[in-house]
Amino acid sequence: MSKRKIESPELVVLDDDSSSNSDSNFTIDEKPACKYGTNCYRKNPDHLNEFSHLEKSTNSSNPKKKKSNPNPKENLIFLTKIHHVKHASQINSTYSMSLKDILLVDKSEFVASAQFNYMHDLEWLLEQYPIENRDKPLTIIHGNSKRTELDHLAEAHSNVTLIKAKIESPYGTHHTKMMFLLYKNGLKIVIHTSNLIEADWSQKTQGMWISQLFPKISSESKKPYIAYDSKTKFKSYLLTYLEHYREDKFTYWMDVIKSHDMTSANVFLIGSCPGRFPSSKKIFGHVRLRKVLADYLKNSSPVEQPDRLICQFSSIGSLGPTEDKWLCKEFSQSLSSCNNPLSPQITKPILIYPSVEDVFNSFEGPLAGGSLPYSKSVATKQPYLNDFFYKWKADTTGRTRASPHIKSFARYSNDYKKLYWFLLTSANLSKAAWGSFEKNETQYHILSYEIGVLFIPSIMNEEKYFFELNESEPDFLVPYDLPPTKYADKDKPWLVDYLLNI
């Protein structure tokens, strides 16, 4: 492990070190201490000269013991590794992986890959692959409307193929984050929340789902490819999703998907593709989520206290002038859907989104706010959202200071002891991502590409109606603390405009 000391006005850290408490890492400074210490974001030289920003040393023989991370029974999702901060190894002890870790598995069997994303740093991306696989076929699906650096860099790599997703509106994006990893002995699908740039895989909280290795169907099989689908129709839906890109270049990857056995997939795909769809075609956005929950979510028995919906995201779109225009109407109705009509009522949604204080206290400082593009021009039109906001807090996983770029939506029991479903997705809180009804709800309109994976307990175990969330060994790794912490009166949601004043 590298012991290189890294110093900056914000942080004094050891590369990926989790256990060094040696006083030799720190120096004595006679200047008065800045009240923000190593969390200070100010760059003014006069301030830096006047106040000390070094971490105080301690000679205590009995330091306060850190709370241990939860140890979920099964790694249904992973979080991305945190790098270049103190105690990174401890933070990364709970089901954490880097992009290099993902691509290193079965590297000798690797054949080709496809990367769906919003932002791409091609040179950095290629460096994450093992050296021997950097010249293997790589397909990149993007949404850039104009020629960019990605196009120039791709021309220098004969193994790289670019596919531009068709986007109908200037307000839509290709926001899907997905990987196809093809091996000689099978295929893996990865659904995640990170852009393909270094900053997204360094000091942020991101999530990912990694499929099992789907084996190749025997050439001797006489069954149709659809016979090798799961009870969640994972393969069928993935093919439908790709068809809506309307791109002939996907033929290769669609044939790859058809040729693999996906009967083991026990999650639902929840996607979005741009377009207007009749409401009877329940295949995308919140309408798709509503349909799946109505068909498959079962509660064992009704309870007196209403369940809770938590929406956690890194950006917010224009949701309408009042809460009942979209958020607490069609969107909440979809998230509240259930197979059991005796299901209890649902509270208004809890919105976990970083406050200004959360951003300034993050590992990245205010620069983390660049990945939280909620703008003042949008926020001033929907002040009612301030009553819904809860802070980003993740002490349980050691990630309170790892600014969230993860997106998740979930339904809990009133006491947060039971998790009825959990969705990990690329979709933020916006109508562009989730869709909105039009023409008296006879159709819905979506602007962006998104993809997510939905976990329903009974799909994994027919006798299980919920994931149990005990502290030491929960059934599911929830990335934030429960119960969530509501904004105090002094708290304000982070707006990307604040970066202009720093």
Short mmCIF file of C-alpha atoms in Angstrom, two decimals:
data_model
loop_
_atom_site.label_atom_id
_atom_site.label_comp_id
_atom_site.label_asym_id
_atom_site.label_seq_id
_atom_site.Cartn_x
_atom_site.Cartn_y
_atom_site.Cartn_z
CA MET A 1 0.00 0.00 0.00
CA SER A 2 1.31 3.44 -0.87
CA LYS A 3 2.22 5.65 2.07
CA ARG A 4 2.53 8.78 -0.05
CA LYS A 5 1.23 11.77 1.89
CA ILE A 6 -1.17 14.00 0.00
CA GLU A 7 -1.71 17.52 1.31
CA SER A 8 -4.21 20.14 0.25
CA PRO A 9 -6.06 23.00 1.93
CA GLU A 10 -9.02 20.64 2.30
CA LEU A 11 -7.60 17.26 3.26
CA VAL A 12 -4.55 15.51 4.61
CA VAL A 13 -4.90 11.90 3.60
CA LEU A 14 -3.08 8.67 2.94
CA ASP A 15 -3.68 6.74 -0.25
CA ASP A 16 -6.47 4.27 0.50
CA ASP A 17 -5.34 3.99 4.12
CA SER A 18 -7.87 2.88 6.69
CA SER A 19 -5.92 2.20 9.81
CA SER A 20 -2.97 4.56 10.24
CA ASN A 21 -3.33 6.60 13.44
CA SER A 22 0.37 7.42 13.62
CA ASP A 23 1.12 10.92 14.87
CA SER A 24 3.96 11.06 12.35
CA ASN A 25 1.35 11.85 9.72
CA PHE A 26 0.69 15.20 11.28
CA THR A 27 2.73 18.25 12.25
CA ILE A 28 2.39 20.78 15.07
CA ASP A 29 1.08 24.16 13.98
CA GLU A 30 1.00 27.08 16.41
CA LYS A 31 -1.59 29.03 14.38
CA PRO A 32 -5.18 29.09 15.69
CA ALA A 33 -7.27 26.26 14.26
CA CYS A 34 -9.89 26.95 11.61
CA LYS A 35 -13.23 25.82 12.98
CA TYR A 36 -13.78 23.72 9.82
CA GLY A 37 -10.40 22.00 10.11
CA THR A 38 -9.60 19.69 7.21
CA ASN A 39 -13.14 20.20 5.90
CA CYS A 40 -12.51 23.87 5.11
CA TYR A 41 -13.26 24.74 1.50
CA ARG A 42 -11.75 28.26 1.43
CA LYS A 43 -8.82 28.89 -0.90
CA ASN A 44 -7.93 32.48 0.12
CA PRO A 45 -4.17 32.59 0.91
CA ASP A 46 -4.68 35.06 3.79
CA HIS A 47 -7.11 32.68 5.44
CA LEU A 48 -4.78 29.71 4.94
CA ASN A 49 -1.85 31.64 6.45
CA GLU A 50 -3.86 32.88 9.42
CA PHE A 51 -5.47 29.60 10.50
CA SER A 52 -4.26 26.02 10.85
CA HIS A 53 -6.01 23.33 8.82
CA LEU A 54 -4.01 20.36 10.04
CA GLU A 55 -5.75 17.51 11.79
CA LYS A 56 -5.08 17.43 15.49
CA SER A 57 -2.93 14.57 16.68
CA THR A 58 -3.95 12.43 19.59
CA ASN A 59 -1.98 10.42 22.12
CA SER A 60 -5.02 8.71 23.47
CA SER A 61 -4.40 5.02 24.08
CA ASN A 62 -8.10 4.30 23.77
CA PRO A 63 -9.47 6.12 20.74
CA LYS A 64 -13.19 6.12 20.15
CA LYS A 65 -14.12 2.94 18.34
CA LYS A 66 -15.70 3.45 14.94
CA LYS A 67 -19.06 1.91 14.29
CA SER A 68 -18.62 -1.21 12.20
CA ASN A 69 -20.15 -1.33 8.76
CA PRO A 70 -23.26 -3.46 8.21
CA ASN A 71 -22.71 -6.94 6.86
CA PRO A 72 -25.61 -7.78 4.53
CA LYS A 73 -26.40 -11.46 4.13
CA GLU A 74 -26.09 -11.23 0.35
CA ASN A 75 -24.45 -8.68 -1.92
CA LEU A 76 -27.44 -7.72 -4.05
CA ILE A 77 -25.83 -4.37 -4.84
CA PHE A 78 -22.30 -3.01 -4.61
CA LEU A 79 -21.07 0.50 -3.88
CA THR A 80 -18.08 2.03 -5.64
CA LYS A 81 -14.77 2.17 -3.80
CA ILE A 82 -13.63 5.40 -2.22
CA HIS A 83 -10.03 6.42 -2.96
CA HIS A 84 -7.40 8.78 -1.49
CA VAL A 85 -9.06 9.52 1.84
CA LYS A 86 -8.31 8.36 5.34
CA HIS A 87 -10.03 5.16 6.41
CA ALA A 88 -10.83 4.27 2.80
CA SER A 89 -10.24 0.59 3.48
CA GLN A 90 -12.80 0.62 6.26
CA ILE A 91 -15.29 2.48 4.08
CA ASN A 92 -14.69 -0.02 1.28
CA SER A 93 -15.15 -3.05 3.53
CA THR A 94 -18.85 -3.33 2.72
CA TYR A 95 -19.40 -4.75 -0.77
CA SER A 96 -17.40 -2.15 -2.66
CA MET A 97 -15.83 -2.47 -6.10
CA SER A 98 -13.94 -0.25 -8.51
CA LEU A 99 -14.34 -0.36 -12.27
CA LYS A 100 -10.95 -2.07 -12.46
CA ASP A 101 -12.22 -4.74 -10.06
CA ILE A 102 -15.21 -5.43 -12.29
CA LEU A 103 -13.15 -5.71 -15.46
CA LEU A 104 -10.43 -7.79 -13.84
CA VAL A 105 -12.73 -10.75 -13.13
CA ASP A 106 -12.26 -13.60 -15.63
CA LYS A 107 -9.93 -11.39 -17.66
CA SER A 108 -8.46 -14.36 -19.53
CA GLU A 109 -11.95 -15.26 -20.79
CA PHE A 110 -12.87 -11.73 -21.87
CA VAL A 111 -14.09 -11.24 -25.45
CA ALA A 112 -15.83 -7.86 -25.89
CA SER A 113 -17.85 -5.19 -24.08
CA ALA A 114 -20.43 -2.46 -24.55
CA GLN A 115 -20.65 0.65 -22.38
CA PHE A 116 -23.87 2.70 -22.23
CA ASN A 117 -23.40 6.07 -20.54
CA TYR A 118 -23.86 9.82 -20.40
CA MET A 119 -20.26 11.00 -19.94
CA HIS A 120 -17.14 9.25 -21.23
CA ASP A 121 -13.42 9.72 -20.77
CA LEU A 122 -12.21 7.15 -23.31
CA GLU A 123 -8.53 7.17 -22.35
CA TRP A 124 -9.34 6.74 -18.67
CA LEU A 125 -11.91 4.05 -19.47
CA LEU A 126 -9.43 1.99 -21.49
CA GLU A 127 -6.94 2.19 -18.61
CA GLN A 128 -9.48 0.45 -16.36
CA TYR A 129 -9.39 -2.67 -18.55
CA PRO A 130 -6.56 -5.17 -17.99
CA ILE A 131 -3.72 -4.41 -20.42
CA GLU A 132 -4.33 -7.57 -22.41
CA ASN A 133 -7.98 -6.59 -23.01
CA ARG A 134 -7.60 -2.96 -24.02
CA ASP A 135 -7.64 -3.81 -27.72
CA LYS A 136 -10.71 -6.05 -27.51
CA PRO A 137 -13.91 -4.82 -29.21
CA LEU A 138 -15.56 -2.00 -27.25
CA THR A 139 -18.90 -0.44 -28.20
CA ILE A 140 -19.76 2.90 -26.60
CA ILE A 141 -23.34 4.14 -26.65
CA HIS A 142 -23.64 7.89 -26.05
CA GLY A 143 -26.02 10.77 -26.64
CA ASN A 144 -23.70 13.55 -27.81
CA SER A 145 -25.50 15.66 -30.40
CA LYS A 146 -22.31 17.16 -31.82
CA ARG A 147 -18.85 15.85 -32.57
CA THR A 148 -16.82 15.80 -29.34
CA GLU A 149 -13.46 14.69 -28.00
CA LEU A 150 -14.93 11.19 -27.71
CA ASP A 151 -15.20 11.02 -31.50
CA HIS A 152 -11.61 12.18 -31.99
CA LEU A 153 -10.22 9.71 -29.46
CA ALA A 154 -12.28 6.83 -30.82
CA GLU A 155 -10.73 7.34 -34.26
CA ALA A 156 -7.35 6.47 -32.76
CA HIS A 157 -8.62 3.10 -31.52
CA SER A 158 -9.69 0.68 -34.22
CA ASN A 159 -11.39 -1.57 -31.65
CA VAL A 160 -13.79 1.18 -30.49
CA THR A 161 -17.21 1.59 -32.10
CA LEU A 162 -19.46 4.53 -31.26
CA ILE A 163 -23.26 4.40 -31.38
CA LYS A 164 -25.18 7.64 -30.99
CA ALA A 165 -28.55 7.23 -29.31
CA LYS A 166 -31.43 9.02 -31.02
CA ILE A 167 -32.74 11.82 -28.81
CA GLU A 168 -35.84 13.70 -29.88
CA SER A 169 -35.78 16.66 -27.49
CA PRO A 170 -33.03 19.10 -26.44
CA TYR A 171 -34.17 18.42 -22.88
CA GLY A 172 -33.59 14.68 -23.19
CA THR A 173 -30.34 12.82 -22.55
CA HIS A 174 -28.82 9.40 -22.96
CA HIS A 175 -28.51 8.86 -19.22
CA THR A 176 -28.49 5.04 -19.15
CA LYS A 177 -25.51 3.50 -17.34
CA MET A 178 -25.09 -0.15 -18.28
CA MET A 179 -22.35 -2.58 -19.30
CA PHE A 180 -22.40 -5.73 -21.39
CA LEU A 181 -19.34 -7.88 -20.61
CA LEU A 182 -18.94 -10.85 -22.94
CA TYR A 183 -16.72 -13.79 -22.04
CA LYS A 184 -15.91 -17.07 -23.75
CA ASN A 185 -17.96 -18.82 -21.08
CA GLY A 186 -20.84 -16.38 -20.63
CA LEU A 187 -22.25 -12.85 -20.42
CA LYS A 188 -22.53 -10.37 -17.55
CA ILE A 189 -24.82 -7.35 -17.34
CA VAL A 190 -23.93 -4.45 -15.05
CA ILE A 191 -26.45 -1.72 -14.17
CA HIS A 192 -24.91 1.21 -12.30
CA THR A 193 -25.03 4.96 -11.59
CA SER A 194 -21.53 6.23 -12.51
CA ASN A 195 -20.39 8.19 -15.51
CA LEU A 196 -17.30 6.78 -17.21
CA ILE A 197 -15.01 9.46 -15.84
CA GLU A 198 -12.47 9.21 -13.04
CA ALA A 199 -14.22 11.63 -10.69
CA ASP A 200 -17.34 9.46 -10.58
CA TRP A 201 -15.33 6.43 -9.38
CA SER A 202 -13.18 8.20 -6.81
CA GLN A 203 -14.88 9.88 -3.85
CA LYS A 204 -18.61 9.67 -4.53
CA THR A 205 -21.27 7.23 -3.39
CA GLN A 206 -22.35 5.22 -6.43
CA GLY A 207 -24.24 1.95 -6.77
CA MET A 208 -24.10 -1.03 -9.09
CA TRP A 209 -25.76 -4.37 -9.71
CA ILE A 210 -23.66 -7.09 -11.31
CA SER A 211 -25.44 -10.09 -12.76
CA GLN A 212 -24.31 -13.63 -12.43
CA LEU A 213 -22.43 -15.01 -15.40
CA PHE A 214 -25.21 -15.97 -17.80
CA PRO A 215 -24.02 -19.16 -19.55
CA LYS A 216 -24.13 -19.58 -23.30
CA ILE A 217 -27.01 -21.72 -24.56
CA SER A 218 -25.85 -25.00 -26.03
CA SER A 219 -25.76 -25.03 -29.83
CA GLU A 220 -27.57 -28.36 -29.63
CA SER A 221 -30.59 -26.88 -27.86
CA LYS A 222 -33.84 -27.04 -29.85
CA LYS A 223 -35.67 -24.59 -27.59
CA PRO A 224 -36.32 -21.00 -28.71
CA TYR A 225 -34.11 -18.35 -27.10
CA ILE A 226 -37.09 -16.99 -25.15
CA ALA A 227 -37.32 -20.30 -23.27
CA TYR A 228 -34.14 -19.25 -21.51
CA ASP A 229 -35.69 -16.21 -19.89
CA SER A 230 -36.34 -15.66 -16.17
CA LYS A 231 -39.65 -15.24 -14.35
CA THR A 232 -38.96 -11.49 -14.36
CA LYS A 233 -38.73 -11.58 -18.20
CA PHE A 234 -35.28 -10.04 -17.89
CA LYS A 235 -34.10 -11.11 -21.35
CA SER A 236 -37.32 -10.16 -23.13
CA TYR A 237 -37.35 -6.72 -21.56
CA LEU A 238 -33.68 -6.07 -22.30
CA LEU A 239 -34.26 -6.91 -25.96
CA THR A 240 -37.34 -4.67 -26.06
CA TYR A 241 -35.33 -1.88 -24.51
CA LEU A 242 -32.57 -2.18 -27.13
CA GLU A 243 -35.11 -2.33 -29.95
CA HIS A 244 -36.32 1.14 -28.97
CA TYR A 245 -32.90 2.58 -29.79
CA ARG A 246 -33.83 1.87 -33.43
CA GLU A 247 -30.21 1.15 -34.26
CA ASP A 248 -29.05 -1.61 -36.64
CA LYS A 249 -25.61 -1.66 -34.98
CA PHE A 250 -27.22 -3.35 -31.95
CA THR A 251 -27.83 -6.52 -33.96
CA TYR A 252 -24.60 -8.09 -32.71
CA TRP A 253 -25.35 -7.48 -29.05
CA MET A 254 -28.99 -8.52 -29.39
CA ASP A 255 -27.82 -11.82 -30.88
CA VAL A 256 -25.40 -12.19 -27.97
CA ILE A 257 -28.24 -11.67 -25.47
CA LYS A 258 -30.46 -14.16 -27.28
CA SER A 259 -27.71 -16.78 -27.18
CA HIS A 260 -27.32 -16.76 -23.38
CA ASP A 261 -29.36 -18.41 -20.62
CA MET A 262 -30.81 -15.73 -18.34
CA THR A 263 -33.17 -17.88 -16.31
CA SER A 264 -31.22 -16.99 -13.14
CA ALA A 265 -31.99 -13.25 -13.36
CA ASN A 266 -34.14 -12.42 -10.34
CA VAL A 267 -34.52 -8.66 -10.83
CA PHE A 268 -36.81 -6.58 -12.99
CA LEU A 269 -35.44 -4.06 -15.45
CA ILE A 270 -37.13 -0.65 -15.29
CA GLY A 271 -36.14 1.39 -18.33
CA SER A 272 -37.01 4.63 -20.07
CA CYS A 273 -36.75 5.48 -23.76
CA PRO A 274 -37.72 8.74 -25.47
CA GLY A 275 -41.14 8.94 -27.06
CA ARG A 276 -44.86 9.11 -26.54
CA PHE A 277 -46.53 5.83 -25.63
CA PRO A 278 -50.18 4.86 -25.10
CA SER A 279 -50.88 4.30 -21.41
CA SER A 280 -51.85 0.72 -22.22
CA LYS A 281 -48.24 0.10 -23.28
CA LYS A 282 -46.74 -0.13 -19.80
CA ILE A 283 -43.11 -0.62 -20.75
CA PHE A 284 -41.21 2.49 -19.66
CA GLY A 285 -40.78 4.99 -16.85
CA HIS A 286 -42.98 5.15 -13.78
CA VAL A 287 -45.76 3.47 -15.76
CA ARG A 288 -43.56 0.38 -16.10
CA LEU A 289 -42.74 0.49 -12.37
CA ARG A 290 -46.45 0.80 -11.53
CA LYS A 291 -47.23 -2.26 -13.65
CA VAL A 292 -44.51 -4.46 -12.12
CA LEU A 293 -45.41 -3.50 -8.54
CA ALA A 294 -49.11 -4.09 -9.21
CA ASP A 295 -48.37 -7.55 -10.61
CA TYR A 296 -45.68 -8.79 -8.23
CA LEU A 297 -45.49 -6.82 -4.97
CA LYS A 298 -47.31 -8.61 -2.16
CA ASN A 299 -47.69 -7.68 1.48
CA SER A 300 -48.24 -10.40 4.05
CA SER A 301 -50.92 -8.43 5.90
CA PRO A 302 -52.15 -4.86 6.25
CA VAL A 303 -50.75 -2.70 9.06
CA GLU A 304 -52.09 0.36 10.82
CA GLN A 305 -49.18 2.71 10.15
CA PRO A 306 -48.63 3.96 6.59
CA ASP A 307 -45.55 2.83 4.70
CA ARG A 308 -42.85 5.25 3.64
CA LEU A 309 -41.50 6.04 0.20
CA ILE A 310 -37.91 7.28 -0.08
CA CYS A 311 -36.63 8.85 -3.29
CA GLN A 312 -32.88 9.51 -3.32
CA PHE A 313 -31.20 11.20 -6.28
CA SER A 314 -28.59 13.69 -7.47
CA SER A 315 -30.64 16.05 -9.64
CA ILE A 316 -34.17 17.42 -9.85
CA GLY A 317 -36.12 18.50 -12.90
CA SER A 318 -39.12 20.76 -13.22
CA LEU A 319 -41.97 18.93 -11.46
CA GLY A 320 -44.73 21.49 -11.72
CA PRO A 321 -45.88 24.45 -9.59
CA THR A 322 -47.54 22.34 -6.89
CA GLU A 323 -46.90 18.96 -5.34
CA ASP A 324 -50.11 17.48 -6.72
CA LYS A 325 -49.22 18.17 -10.35
CA TRP A 326 -46.81 15.24 -10.63
CA LEU A 327 -44.79 14.32 -7.52
CA CYS A 328 -47.65 13.47 -5.17
CA LYS A 329 -50.01 12.44 -7.92
CA GLU A 330 -49.02 10.16 -10.79
CA PHE A 331 -45.44 9.54 -9.65
CA SER A 332 -46.32 8.66 -6.05
CA GLN A 333 -49.27 6.61 -7.24
CA SER A 334 -46.91 4.51 -9.33
CA LEU A 335 -44.45 4.04 -6.45
CA SER A 336 -47.36 3.14 -4.14
CA SER A 337 -48.70 0.42 -6.42
CA CYS A 338 -49.13 -3.04 -4.91
CA ASN A 339 -50.73 -6.39 -5.70
CA ASN A 340 -52.50 -6.40 -2.34
CA PRO A 341 -55.48 -4.00 -2.24
CA LEU A 342 -55.40 -4.09 1.58
CA SER A 343 -51.96 -2.48 1.55
CA PRO A 344 -51.69 0.45 3.98
CA GLN A 345 -51.60 4.04 2.87
CA ILE A 346 -48.31 5.64 1.89
CA THR A 347 -46.86 8.82 3.37
CA LYS A 348 -45.79 11.64 1.11
CA PRO A 349 -42.42 10.82 -0.46
CA ILE A 350 -39.24 11.53 1.46
CA LEU A 351 -36.68 13.18 -0.83
CA ILE A 352 -33.03 12.60 0.10
CA TYR A 353 -30.94 15.24 -1.60
CA PRO A 354 -27.73 16.89 -0.33
CA SER A 355 -27.97 20.19 1.49
CA VAL A 356 -25.41 22.96 1.06
CA GLU A 357 -23.78 21.80 4.29
CA ASP A 358 -23.65 18.19 3.02
CA VAL A 359 -21.76 19.30 -0.08
CA PHE A 360 -19.26 21.56 1.70
CA ASN A 361 -18.49 18.77 4.20
CA SER A 362 -17.97 16.14 1.50
CA PHE A 363 -14.58 14.68 0.58
CA GLU A 364 -14.60 16.76 -2.59
CA GLY A 365 -15.85 19.93 -0.96
CA PRO A 366 -17.95 22.26 -3.10
CA LEU A 367 -16.62 20.61 -6.27
CA ALA A 368 -18.95 17.71 -5.45
CA GLY A 369 -21.77 20.11 -6.25
CA GLY A 370 -20.86 20.00 -9.91
CA SER A 371 -22.50 16.57 -10.02
CA LEU A 372 -25.68 17.88 -8.38
CA PRO A 373 -27.11 20.06 -11.17
CA TYR A 374 -30.28 21.32 -9.51
CA SER A 375 -30.50 24.92 -10.68
CA LYS A 376 -31.88 28.05 -9.06
CA SER A 377 -34.06 28.75 -12.10
CA VAL A 378 -35.88 25.45 -11.52
CA ALA A 379 -35.87 25.52 -7.70
CA THR A 380 -37.55 28.93 -7.48
CA LYS A 381 -40.54 27.55 -9.39
CA GLN A 382 -41.13 24.69 -6.94
CA PRO A 383 -40.47 25.97 -3.38
CA TYR A 384 -42.89 23.37 -2.01
CA LEU A 385 -40.12 20.78 -2.38
CA ASN A 386 -38.32 22.30 0.62
CA ASP A 387 -40.86 20.57 2.86
CA PHE A 388 -39.90 17.17 1.41
CA PHE A 389 -36.10 17.36 1.70
CA TYR A 390 -33.96 15.13 3.90
CA LYS A 391 -30.18 15.26 4.24
CA TRP A 392 -27.64 12.87 2.77
CA LYS A 393 -26.38 10.90 5.75
CA ALA A 394 -24.65 7.53 5.51
CA ASP A 395 -22.69 6.98 8.71
CA THR A 396 -23.66 3.31 8.67
CA THR A 397 -21.63 2.71 5.52
CA GLY A 398 -19.05 5.39 6.29
CA ARG A 399 -20.15 7.46 3.28
CA THR A 400 -21.70 10.60 4.72
CA ARG A 401 -18.82 12.58 3.20
CA ALA A 402 -18.90 10.63 -0.08
CA SER A 403 -21.28 12.84 -2.04
CA PRO A 404 -24.15 10.80 -3.53
CA HIS A 405 -24.43 10.33 -7.27
CA ILE A 406 -26.34 7.08 -6.67
CA LYS A 407 -30.07 7.10 -7.42
CA SER A 408 -32.50 4.86 -5.58
CA PHE A 409 -36.21 4.60 -4.83
CA ALA A 410 -37.71 2.36 -2.17
CA ARG A 411 -40.70 1.52 -0.01
CA TYR A 412 -40.28 0.85 3.73
CA SER A 413 -42.48 -0.02 6.66
CA ASN A 414 -43.29 2.89 8.95
CA ASP A 415 -40.55 1.90 11.43
CA TYR A 416 -37.97 1.26 8.66
CA LYS A 417 -37.52 -2.33 9.78
CA LYS A 418 -38.88 -3.77 6.54
CA LEU A 419 -37.93 -2.98 2.95
CA TYR A 420 -40.66 -3.96 0.48
CA TRP A 421 -38.80 -3.10 -2.71
CA PHE A 422 -35.71 -1.24 -3.83
CA LEU A 423 -34.88 0.28 -7.22
CA LEU A 424 -31.29 1.17 -8.18
CA THR A 425 -31.41 3.32 -11.30
CA SER A 426 -29.81 5.98 -13.45
CA ALA A 427 -33.03 8.02 -13.24
CA ASN A 428 -33.12 11.20 -11.19
CA LEU A 429 -36.27 12.91 -9.96
CA SER A 430 -37.59 14.35 -13.21
CA LYS A 431 -40.43 13.98 -15.66
CA ALA A 432 -37.85 13.70 -18.45
CA ALA A 433 -36.53 10.52 -16.86
CA TRP A 434 -39.75 8.98 -15.53
CA GLY A 435 -42.34 10.31 -17.95
CA SER A 436 -45.57 12.24 -17.44
CA PHE A 437 -49.14 11.60 -18.50
CA GLU A 438 -50.77 13.56 -21.29
CA LYS A 439 -54.24 13.75 -22.86
CA ASN A 440 -56.21 12.72 -19.77
CA GLU A 441 -53.68 10.00 -18.97
CA THR A 442 -54.24 8.22 -22.27
CA GLN A 443 -50.55 8.52 -23.11
CA TYR A 444 -47.26 9.30 -21.41
CA HIS A 445 -44.21 11.19 -22.64
CA ILE A 446 -40.55 10.39 -21.83
CA LEU A 447 -37.53 12.43 -22.97
CA SER A 448 -34.49 10.45 -21.80
CA TYR A 449 -32.91 7.02 -21.80
CA GLU A 450 -32.60 5.44 -18.33
CA ILE A 451 -32.22 1.95 -16.89
CA GLY A 452 -32.55 0.47 -13.41
CA VAL A 453 -32.94 -2.81 -11.55
CA LEU A 454 -35.86 -3.49 -9.20
CA PHE A 455 -35.52 -5.89 -6.27
CA ILE A 456 -38.72 -7.50 -4.94
CA PRO A 457 -38.19 -9.96 -2.05
CA SER A 458 -40.82 -12.52 -3.08
CA ILE A 459 -39.14 -12.95 -6.49
CA MET A 460 -36.00 -14.13 -4.71
CA ASN A 461 -37.83 -16.16 -2.12
CA GLU A 462 -41.53 -16.95 -2.56
CA GLU A 463 -42.05 -17.04 1.21
CA LYS A 464 -40.51 -13.63 1.76
CA TYR A 465 -42.58 -10.44 1.58
CA PHE A 466 -39.89 -8.00 2.69
CA PHE A 467 -36.16 -7.56 3.27
CA GLU A 468 -35.50 -7.46 7.00
CA LEU A 469 -33.30 -4.53 7.99
CA ASN A 470 -31.66 -5.41 11.28
CA GLU A 471 -28.52 -3.46 12.14
CA SER A 472 -25.88 -6.19 12.15
CA GLU A 473 -26.95 -8.43 9.29
CA PRO A 474 -29.60 -6.81 7.08
CA ASP A 475 -31.10 -8.60 4.11
CA PHE A 476 -30.24 -5.63 1.90
CA LEU A 477 -27.52 -3.01 1.81
CA VAL A 478 -29.28 0.36 2.02
CA PRO A 479 -26.75 3.07 1.05
CA TYR A 480 -28.05 5.75 3.45
CA ASP A 481 -28.94 5.87 7.14
CA LEU A 482 -32.39 5.01 8.44
CA PRO A 483 -34.45 6.76 9.61
CA PRO A 484 -33.46 9.66 7.37
CA THR A 485 -32.70 13.11 8.79
CA LYS A 486 -35.05 15.93 7.79
CA TYR A 487 -33.61 19.31 6.81
CA ALA A 488 -33.31 21.72 9.73
CA ASP A 489 -34.64 25.26 9.33
CA LYS A 490 -31.14 26.46 8.40
CA ASP A 491 -30.65 23.84 5.69
CA LYS A 492 -31.05 24.59 2.02
CA PRO A 493 -30.84 22.22 -0.95
CA TRP A 494 -27.64 22.42 -2.95
CA LEU A 495 -27.98 24.43 -6.14
CA VAL A 496 -25.32 24.17 -8.84
CA ASP A 497 -25.40 27.99 -9.12
CA TYR A 498 -23.48 28.20 -5.84
CA LEU A 499 -20.33 27.13 -7.69
CA LEU A 500 -20.35 30.47 -9.49
CA ASN A 501 -19.81 32.28 -6.18
CA ILE A 502 -16.89 30.19 -4.87
#
